[in-house]
Tab-separated table of C-alpha atoms and ligand atoms in Angstrom:
chain	number	residue	atom	x	y	z
A	1	MET	CA	-22.427	20.348	-9.165
A	2	SER	CA	-23.067	18.608	-12.127
A	3	ASP	CA	-24.287	14.829	-12.484
A	4	GLN	CA	-20.769	14.430	-14.655
A	5	GLN	CA	-18.438	16.444	-11.797
A	6	GLN	CA	-20.469	14.527	-9.360
A	7	GLN	CA	-19.708	11.050	-10.892
A	8	ASN	CA	-15.865	11.894	-11.148
A	9	MET	CA	-15.730	12.625	-7.005
A	10	ALA	CA	-14.706	9.311	-7.061
A	11	PRO	CA	-14.027	8.115	-2.934
A	12	LEU	CA	-10.214	8.099	-2.033
A	13	GLU	CA	-11.147	5.113	0.949
A	14	HIS	CA	-7.455	3.395	0.218
A	15	LEU	CA	-4.542	5.016	-0.978
A	16	ALA	CA	-1.007	2.878	-2.000
A	17	ILE	CA	2.009	3.929	-2.600
A	18	ILE	CA	4.893	3.030	-4.480
A	19	MET	CA	7.838	4.505	-2.050
A	20	ASP	CA	10.591	4.993	-4.908
A	21	GLY	CA	13.764	7.186	-5.151
A	22	ASN	CA	15.946	6.891	-2.443
A	23	GLY	CA	18.913	5.828	-3.928
A	24	ARG	CA	19.191	7.745	-6.800
A	25	TRP	CA	18.410	10.825	-4.304
A	26	ALA	CA	20.927	10.186	-2.186
A	27	LYS	CA	22.951	10.020	-5.478
A	28	ASN	CA	22.231	12.893	-6.740
A	29	GLN	CA	23.026	14.477	-3.209
A	30	GLY	CA	26.712	12.342	-3.416
A	31	LEU	CA	25.149	10.807	-0.299
A	32	PRO	CA	25.376	6.949	0.617
A	33	ARG	CA	21.878	4.998	-0.213
A	34	ILE	CA	20.393	4.532	3.691
A	35	ALA	CA	20.543	8.483	3.117
A	36	GLY	CA	18.788	8.825	0.722
A	37	HIS	CA	16.292	6.349	2.883
A	38	HIS	CA	16.714	8.197	5.592
A	39	GLN	CA	15.095	11.175	3.616
A	40	GLY	CA	12.706	8.940	3.004
A	41	VAL	CA	10.622	8.576	6.548
A	42	GLN	CA	10.448	12.268	7.157
A	43	THR	CA	8.441	12.164	3.858
A	44	VAL	CA	5.842	8.850	5.573
A	45	ILE	CA	5.613	11.219	8.306
A	46	GLN	CA	4.516	14.024	5.913
A	47	VAL	CA	2.136	11.738	3.432
A	48	VAL	CA	0.900	9.702	7.029
A	49	ASP	CA	-0.394	13.722	8.553
A	50	GLU	CA	-1.456	14.317	5.413
A	51	CYS	CA	-3.525	11.859	4.840
A	52	VAL	CA	-5.128	12.158	7.630
A	53	LYS	CA	-6.498	15.276	7.364
A	54	VAL	CA	-7.476	14.262	3.486
A	55	GLY	CA	-9.817	11.813	5.829
A	56	ILE	CA	-8.606	9.057	3.869
A	57	ARG	CA	-8.895	5.831	5.654
A	58	TYR	CA	-6.399	3.290	4.143
A	59	LEU	CA	-2.764	3.727	3.563
A	60	SER	CA	-0.271	1.018	2.085
A	61	LEU	CA	3.181	1.653	1.877
A	62	PHE	CA	5.057	-0.320	-0.204
A	63	ALA	CA	8.637	-0.208	1.994
A	64	PHE	CA	10.957	-3.368	1.264
A	65	SER	CA	10.016	-5.520	-1.211
A	66	SER	CA	9.936	-9.802	-1.520
A	67	GLU	CA	12.910	-8.840	-3.940
A	68	ASN	CA	14.918	-6.468	-2.293
A	69	TRP	CA	16.410	-8.932	0.127
A	70	GLY	CA	18.436	-9.684	-2.692
A	71	ARG	CA	20.435	-6.184	-1.836
A	72	PRO	CA	23.827	-5.521	-0.311
A	73	GLN	CA	23.493	-7.167	3.688
A	74	GLN	CA	24.387	-3.573	4.997
A	75	GLU	CA	21.149	-1.992	3.146
A	76	VAL	CA	19.420	-4.727	4.410
A	77	GLU	CA	20.413	-4.168	7.584
A	78	ALA	CA	20.002	-0.281	7.627
A	79	LEU	CA	16.699	-0.319	6.217
A	80	MET	CA	15.754	-3.162	9.113
A	81	GLU	CA	17.164	-0.594	11.666
A	82	LEU	CA	15.147	2.584	10.524
A	83	LEU	CA	11.942	0.532	10.540
A	84	LEU	CA	13.058	-0.423	14.265
A	85	GLN	CA	13.751	3.421	15.159
A	86	PHE	CA	10.428	4.680	12.836
A	87	LEU	CA	8.510	2.583	15.062
A	88	ALA	CA	9.832	3.626	18.355
A	89	SER	CA	9.745	7.853	17.265
A	90	GLN	CA	6.144	6.801	16.418
A	91	ARG	CA	4.639	5.052	18.711
A	92	GLN	CA	2.977	7.920	20.629
A	93	LYS	CA	1.735	10.006	17.330
A	94	MET	CA	0.200	7.261	16.196
A	95	LEU	CA	-1.673	6.188	19.668
A	96	ASP	CA	-2.856	9.714	19.873
A	97	GLY	CA	-3.607	9.839	16.816
A	98	GLY	CA	-5.613	7.154	16.416
A	99	ILE	CA	-3.226	5.276	13.488
A	100	ARG	CA	-3.233	1.511	13.622
A	101	LEU	CA	-0.402	0.287	11.909
A	102	ARG	CA	-1.453	-3.617	9.798
A	103	VAL	CA	1.998	-5.037	8.037
A	104	ILE	CA	1.433	-7.180	5.349
A	105	GLY	CA	3.695	-9.578	3.971
A	106	ASP	CA	6.304	-13.171	4.523
A	107	ARG	CA	6.903	-11.619	8.244
A	108	SER	CA	8.959	-15.715	8.293
A	109	ARG	CA	12.151	-13.895	6.390
A	110	LEU	CA	12.399	-11.072	8.731
A	111	THR	CA	14.746	-11.156	12.288
A	112	GLU	CA	12.829	-12.770	15.478
A	113	SER	CA	13.819	-8.472	16.751
A	114	VAL	CA	11.925	-7.108	14.199
A	115	ARG	CA	8.620	-9.574	14.439
A	116	GLN	CA	8.427	-8.751	17.948
A	117	ALA	CA	8.521	-4.911	17.571
A	118	LEU	CA	6.130	-5.627	14.844
A	119	ALA	CA	3.598	-7.423	16.152
A	120	ASP	CA	3.890	-4.894	20.049
A	121	ALA	CA	2.153	-2.081	17.488
A	122	GLU	CA	0.117	-4.210	15.953
A	123	LYS	CA	-1.226	-4.831	19.232
A	124	GLU	CA	-0.371	-1.342	21.231
A	125	THR	CA	-2.594	0.596	18.065
A	126	ALA	CA	-5.076	-2.149	17.524
A	127	ALA	CA	-7.915	0.163	18.619
A	128	GLY	CA	-7.131	3.216	16.076
A	129	THR	CA	-10.052	4.371	13.512
A	130	THR	CA	-8.292	7.337	12.272
A	131	LEU	CA	-6.571	5.605	9.517
A	132	THR	CA	-4.867	2.251	9.107
A	133	MET	CA	-1.289	2.317	7.682
A	134	VAL	CA	-0.942	-0.884	5.867
A	135	LEU	CA	3.319	-1.229	5.787
A	136	ALA	CA	4.177	-4.113	3.076
A	137	LEU	CA	7.796	-5.485	4.754
A	138	SER	CA	9.235	-8.654	2.433
A	139	TYR	CA	5.792	-8.295	0.802
A	140	GLY	CA	5.882	-9.897	-3.129
A	141	GLY	CA	2.389	-10.001	-4.591
A	142	ARG	CA	2.973	-13.382	-5.985
A	143	ASP	CA	3.877	-14.028	-2.871
A	144	GLU	CA	1.108	-13.283	-1.148
A	145	ILE	CA	-0.919	-15.158	-4.115
A	146	LEU	CA	0.725	-18.473	-3.630
A	147	ARG	CA	0.923	-18.736	0.199
A	148	ALA	CA	-2.957	-18.110	-0.240
A	149	ALA	CA	-3.215	-20.395	-2.296
A	150	LYS	CA	-1.263	-23.123	-0.096
A	151	LYS	CA	-3.333	-22.458	2.653
A	152	LEU	CA	-7.243	-23.103	0.292
A	153	ALA	CA	-5.021	-26.241	-0.802
A	154	GLU	CA	-4.676	-27.310	2.161
A	155	GLN	CA	-7.875	-27.066	3.719
A	156	ALA	CA	-9.273	-28.394	0.262
A	157	VAL	CA	-7.273	-31.899	1.552
A	158	SER	CA	-8.094	-31.879	4.530
A	159	GLY	CA	-11.748	-31.136	3.308
A	160	SER	CA	-12.730	-28.041	5.345
A	161	VAL	CA	-14.005	-26.406	2.107
A	162	ASP	CA	-16.098	-26.902	-1.152
A	163	LEU	CA	-13.501	-25.576	-4.002
A	164	GLN	CA	-16.575	-25.074	-6.122
A	165	SER	CA	-17.827	-22.358	-3.903
A	166	ILE	CA	-14.538	-20.323	-4.082
A	167	ASP	CA	-14.966	-17.012	-5.139
A	168	ASN	CA	-12.765	-13.548	-6.071
A	169	LYS	CA	-14.236	-12.595	-2.555
A	170	GLN	CA	-13.668	-15.983	-0.684
A	171	PHE	CA	-10.145	-15.931	-2.275
A	172	SER	CA	-9.718	-12.982	-1.078
A	173	THR	CA	-9.618	-13.927	2.691
A	174	LEU	CA	-6.900	-15.965	2.195
A	175	LEU	CA	-4.580	-13.243	1.512
A	176	ASP	CA	-2.883	-10.553	3.786
A	177	THR	CA	-4.969	-8.028	3.320
A	178	GLN	CA	-7.962	-10.114	4.313
A	179	ASP	CA	-10.054	-7.255	5.745
A	180	ILE	CA	-8.284	-4.351	3.704
A	181	PRO	CA	-10.218	-2.651	0.854
A	182	GLU	CA	-8.865	-3.067	-2.357
A	183	PRO	CA	-6.816	-0.044	-3.180
A	184	ASP	CA	-8.996	3.206	-4.993
A	185	LEU	CA	-5.485	5.034	-6.023
A	186	LEU	CA	-1.887	3.894	-6.542
A	187	ILE	CA	0.559	6.308	-6.901
A	188	ARG	CA	4.568	5.647	-8.344
A	189	THR	CA	7.053	8.018	-7.413
A	190	SER	CA	10.122	8.179	-10.106
A	191	GLY	CA	9.197	7.707	-12.905
A	192	GLU	CA	9.374	3.657	-13.527
A	193	GLN	CA	5.982	2.979	-14.402
A	194	ARG	CA	5.992	-0.643	-13.351
A	195	ILE	CA	4.049	-2.335	-10.455
A	196	SER	CA	7.049	-4.342	-8.615
A	197	ASN	CA	4.811	-7.484	-7.400
A	198	PHE	CA	2.661	-5.253	-5.182
A	199	LEU	CA	-0.503	-5.988	-4.379
A	200	LEU	CA	-0.811	-7.802	-7.583
A	201	TRP	CA	-4.663	-9.145	-7.038
A	202	GLN	CA	-5.667	-6.365	-5.073
A	203	ALA	CA	-4.866	-3.388	-7.677
A	204	ALA	CA	-6.460	-4.812	-10.172
A	205	TYR	CA	-9.060	-2.187	-10.779
A	206	ALA	CA	-6.615	0.972	-8.519
A	207	GLU	CA	-6.115	3.513	-10.896
A	208	LEU	CA	-2.331	4.272	-11.326
A	209	TYR	CA	-0.405	7.629	-10.715
A	210	PHE	CA	2.793	7.630	-11.848
A	211	THR	CA	5.535	10.391	-10.600
A	212	ASP	CA	8.536	11.131	-11.781
A	213	VAL	CA	9.618	13.085	-7.958
A	214	LEU	CA	11.612	10.969	-6.142
A	215	TRP	CA	10.478	9.647	-2.569
A	216	PRO	CA	12.515	11.842	-0.405
A	217	ASP	CA	11.034	15.089	-2.589
A	218	PHE	CA	7.572	13.475	-2.179
A	219	ASN	CA	4.927	16.233	-0.052
A	220	ALA	CA	1.676	17.078	1.115
A	221	GLN	CA	1.452	18.876	-2.114
A	222	GLU	CA	2.576	16.296	-4.898
A	223	LEU	CA	-0.157	14.339	-2.998
A	224	HIS	CA	-2.578	16.813	-3.337
A	225	LYS	CA	-1.447	16.188	-7.128
A	226	ALA	CA	-2.148	12.914	-7.165
A	227	ILE	CA	-5.482	13.330	-5.694
A	228	GLU	CA	-6.087	15.933	-7.768
A	229	ASP	CA	-5.796	13.360	-10.943
A	230	TYR	CA	-7.475	10.570	-9.084
A	231	ARG	CA	-10.580	12.793	-8.594
A	232	GLN	CA	-11.179	13.003	-13.110
A	233	ARG	CA	-10.202	10.195	-13.114
A	234	LYS	CA	-14.110	8.081	-13.964
A	235	ARG	CA	-13.758	4.006	-12.685
A	236	ARG	CA	-15.508	1.872	-14.700
A	237	PHE	CA	-15.345	-1.293	-13.029
A	238	GLY	CA	-15.769	-3.426	-16.606
A	239	LEU	CA	-18.995	-1.464	-17.270
A	240	THR	CA	-20.860	0.753	-19.512
A	241	ASP	CA	-20.969	4.565	-19.184
A	242	ASP	CA	-24.758	4.299	-19.051
A	243	GLN	CA	-24.289	1.616	-16.143
A	244	LEU	CA	-22.166	4.001	-14.191
A	245	GLN	CA	-25.459	6.733	-13.441
A	246	PRO	CA	-25.130	8.004	-10.452
A	247	GLY	CA	-27.207	5.930	-8.058
A	248	ARG	CA	-27.202	2.833	-9.814
A	249	GLN	CA	-25.517	0.117	-7.998
A	250	LEU	CA	-22.334	-2.246	-8.732
A	251	PRO	CA	-23.172	-5.853	-9.829
A	252	GLU	CA	-22.252	-8.464	-7.084
A	253	GLY	CA	-19.115	-10.464	-6.528
A	254	GLU	CA	-16.573	-8.069	-6.971
A	255	ASN	CA	-14.562	-6.503	-4.711
A	256	HIS	CA	-15.090	-2.862	-5.803
B	301	IPE	C1	13.107	2.336	-2.553
B	301	IPE	O1	13.739	3.039	-2.671
B	301	IPE	C2	12.959	2.289	-1.072
B	301	IPE	C3	13.336	1.043	-1.424
B	301	IPE	C4	13.009	-0.060	-2.037
B	301	IPE	C5	13.620	-0.242	-0.219
B	301	IPE	P1	15.249	2.577	-3.465
B	301	IPE	O2	16.498	2.551	-2.795
B	301	IPE	O3	14.587	1.598	-4.417
B	301	IPE	O4	15.690	3.677	-4.355
B	301	IPE	P2	16.254	3.818	-6.032
B	301	IPE	O5	15.084	3.603	-6.754
B	301	IPE	O6	17.828	3.423	-6.081
B	301	IPE	O7	16.694	4.326	-6.256
B	302	IPE	C1	9.480	-1.511	-5.454
B	302	IPE	O1	11.111	-0.974	-5.721
B	302	IPE	C2	9.400	-1.852	-4.085
B	302	IPE	C3	9.613	-0.743	-2.863
B	302	IPE	C4	9.597	0.418	-3.218
B	302	IPE	C5	9.443	-1.532	-1.273
B	302	IPE	P1	12.339	-1.081	-6.227
B	302	IPE	O2	13.786	-0.168	-6.373
B	302	IPE	O3	12.519	-1.907	-4.886
B	302	IPE	O4	11.527	-1.593	-7.762
B	302	IPE	P2	12.663	-1.944	-9.059
B	302	IPE	O5	13.568	-3.185	-8.580
B	302	IPE	O6	13.200	-0.984	-9.932
B	302	IPE	O7	11.029	-2.325	-9.656
B	303	MG	MG1	14.031	1.176	-6.798
């Protein structure tokens, strides 16, 4: 393999996905929106399996945004019910497969029963080392950054932190994703080309991949297309090509 090819084999440790298009998929089939969400869960199951096969270590899934609370109550309730069913149905498989669940987002807005089920699943799967599935629920990037800024302000007021010493790395530890590496590749399905408040801080240098495929139609083959595309990318992190020669260290202090 040439140096050029080797350079393009960017490691893919963390894949993040904005799973969009469930409602449109259902509409196309003449079904209620929730049928699309049901089908979307089947895609999640397939994609998790494939990520394990490919050796991806972190899979972040945008399942419910801070803004999605504004959807009709019936849809919100159906989504929460679907989440509970998903956790119950996947429990054994996650334990057997070494899949660890991590939840990011503002849990205080979730109902007690959902909070409890999530906490139980996180605790039960905590020893999993094969794949960390990061579920973004009641999650918004701005909300997460705001909560982190408030924590920092509290620490500053109490005198437990020296503000001059706060850098990117330290600020990252206040985010919900504190111990999770930044996403390498961010996929969005359904043809929309926007971030919609997902991982605003963390995706600063993520490679973006947009596909018209609706989430319920996404599958292992589509995932491989995205990975193949990612493999052709050249990540520079603001540096020059010369600085990126194989073996050269990236500068300290950034969260690559
Ligand atoms: C994504 O599908 C799932 C959630 C946001 C929960 P949508 O429900 O947004 O589907 P569309 O965008 O209306 O087709
Ligand atoms: C983003 O999808 C949120 C999730 C996939 C959970 P939306 O459907 O809510 O995003 P917009 O409204 O089209 O930007
Ligand atoms: Mg949508």
